[in-house]
Amino acid sequence: MSLIAGILLVVLGLSGSLLVWQAELDAALNPRWFQPLPACETAPAAPAASPAPVARVLEVLQQAAPGRRAAIVVAPHQAGAAYQVWERRDAQGLRREHFIDAACGRYLGNRERGAVRWDAAHLVPTVYELHRYFWSGEGGATLAGSAGLLLLGLGLSGLVLAWPRQAARWASWRRVLSVR
């Protein structure tokens, strides 16, 4: 049982450590989606004639992927980067994420969030799904939460066991905090 708990904690720790830099890793692996895009080959329409960016994004989505419905539209973090359009989760628990250049009206691609794939487009979402759901849906989320509670319990019990009996004395704390 301890070995299984240890493996769970290692997996959660490593995947969580990677996810600290989730946005940066995703931008490095997929620069065409998260970095500022090159200027349009053709001049865009005059600003007064062009629709609002979100309306333009939805228009491009309908042209490139007919029948797809946006649930969330996320503006880019950097000016000139692609907008993200998220659909609702489907029956298999997957959520398609589209990338659209609103300025030029270009559809840049999509990826399936929730799918376990090891290519550059899916690597960060795959690690997220491992960390959050253990690739097992809500049962995996319960397992991950339980492992987190187990880690909390281990930490608190270690703190109680290591607490010096004479907490007011510096020598007691030095003995507890030093490595022999």
mmCIF file of N, CA, C and O in Angstrom, residues 17 24 36 40 50 59 66 79 93 110 112 128 137 142 145 177:
data_model
loop_
_atom_site.group_PDB
_atom_site.id
_atom_site.type_symbol
_atom_site.label_atom_id
_atom_site.label_comp_id
_atom_site.label_asym_id
_atom_site.label_seq_id
_atom_site.Cartn_x
_atom_site.Cartn_y
_atom_site.Cartn_z
ATOM 1 N N SER A 17 4.880 19.759 -10.939
ATOM 2 C CA SER A 17 6.068 20.590 -11.164
ATOM 3 C C SER A 17 6.135 21.072 -12.606
ATOM 4 O O SER A 17 6.517 22.213 -12.868
ATOM 5 N N GLU A 24 4.061 28.567 -20.348
ATOM 6 C CA GLU A 24 5.352 28.737 -21.017
ATOM 7 C C GLU A 24 5.722 27.506 -21.841
ATOM 8 O O GLU A 24 6.237 27.627 -22.950
ATOM 9 N N PRO A 36 3.088 35.912 -30.977
ATOM 10 C CA PRO A 36 2.528 36.832 -31.974
ATOM 11 C C PRO A 36 2.729 36.281 -33.386
ATOM 12 O O PRO A 36 3.781 35.743 -33.725
ATOM 13 N N CYS A 40 -0.439 39.673 -41.923
ATOM 14 C CA CYS A 40 -1.235 39.044 -42.986
ATOM 15 C C CYS A 40 -0.569 39.276 -44.341
ATOM 16 O O CYS A 40 0.051 40.307 -44.564
ATOM 17 N N SER A 50 -14.264 46.151 -40.155
ATOM 18 C CA SER A 50 -14.059 44.818 -39.599
ATOM 19 C C SER A 50 -14.909 44.636 -38.343
ATOM 20 O O SER A 50 -15.086 45.564 -37.571
ATOM 21 N N GLU A 59 -16.873 33.851 -36.576
ATOM 22 C CA GLU A 59 -17.113 33.765 -38.021
ATOM 23 C C GLU A 59 -16.097 32.828 -38.684
ATOM 24 O O GLU A 59 -16.455 31.956 -39.485
ATOM 25 N N PRO A 66 -17.505 23.936 -39.775
ATOM 26 C CA PRO A 66 -18.961 24.100 -39.709
ATOM 27 C C PRO A 66 -19.595 23.158 -38.685
ATOM 28 O O PRO A 66 -19.171 22.016 -38.531
ATOM 29 N N ALA A 79 -0.403 40.386 -27.525
ATOM 30 C CA ALA A 79 -1.036 41.024 -28.675
ATOM 31 C C ALA A 79 -0.533 40.362 -29.964
ATOM 32 O O ALA A 79 0.654 40.102 -30.111
ATOM 33 N N GLY A 93 -15.744 12.874 -22.929
ATOM 34 C CA GLY A 93 -14.977 13.719 -22.017
ATOM 35 C C GLY A 93 -13.923 14.558 -22.707
ATOM 36 O O GLY A 93 -13.115 15.195 -22.048
ATOM 37 N N ASN A 110 -6.454 22.877 -34.357
ATOM 38 C CA ASN A 110 -7.157 22.525 -33.131
ATOM 39 C C ASN A 110 -6.448 21.358 -32.461
ATOM 40 O O ASN A 110 -5.567 20.736 -33.042
ATOM 41 N N GLU A 112 -7.453 18.161 -29.274
ATOM 42 C CA GLU A 112 -8.452 17.530 -28.408
ATOM 43 C C GLU A 112 -7.904 17.509 -26.987
ATOM 44 O O GLU A 112 -6.973 16.764 -26.687
ATOM 45 N N TYR A 128 -1.606 17.641 -17.983
ATOM 46 C CA TYR A 128 -2.673 18.193 -17.135
ATOM 47 C C TYR A 128 -3.715 17.121 -16.810
ATOM 48 O O TYR A 128 -4.138 16.993 -15.663
ATOM 49 N N GLY A 137 -11.098 10.149 -15.798
ATOM 50 C CA GLY A 137 -12.341 10.863 -15.532
ATOM 51 C C GLY A 137 -12.493 11.240 -14.068
ATOM 52 O O GLY A 137 -11.526 11.483 -13.357
ATOM 53 N N THR A 142 -10.995 11.829 -8.111
ATOM 54 C CA THR A 142 -11.150 11.415 -6.709
ATOM 55 C C THR A 142 -9.851 10.796 -6.191
ATOM 56 O O THR A 142 -9.433 11.068 -5.065
ATOM 57 N N GLY A 145 -7.337 13.619 -5.640
ATOM 58 C CA GLY A 145 -7.687 14.355 -4.420
ATOM 59 C C GLY A 145 -7.348 13.566 -3.170
ATOM 60 O O GLY A 145 -6.849 14.118 -2.182
ATOM 61 N N LEU A 177 15.843 20.449 13.158
ATOM 62 C CA LEU A 177 16.015 20.957 11.791
ATOM 63 C C LEU A 177 17.357 20.604 11.154
ATOM 64 O O LEU A 177 17.557 20.842 9.975
#
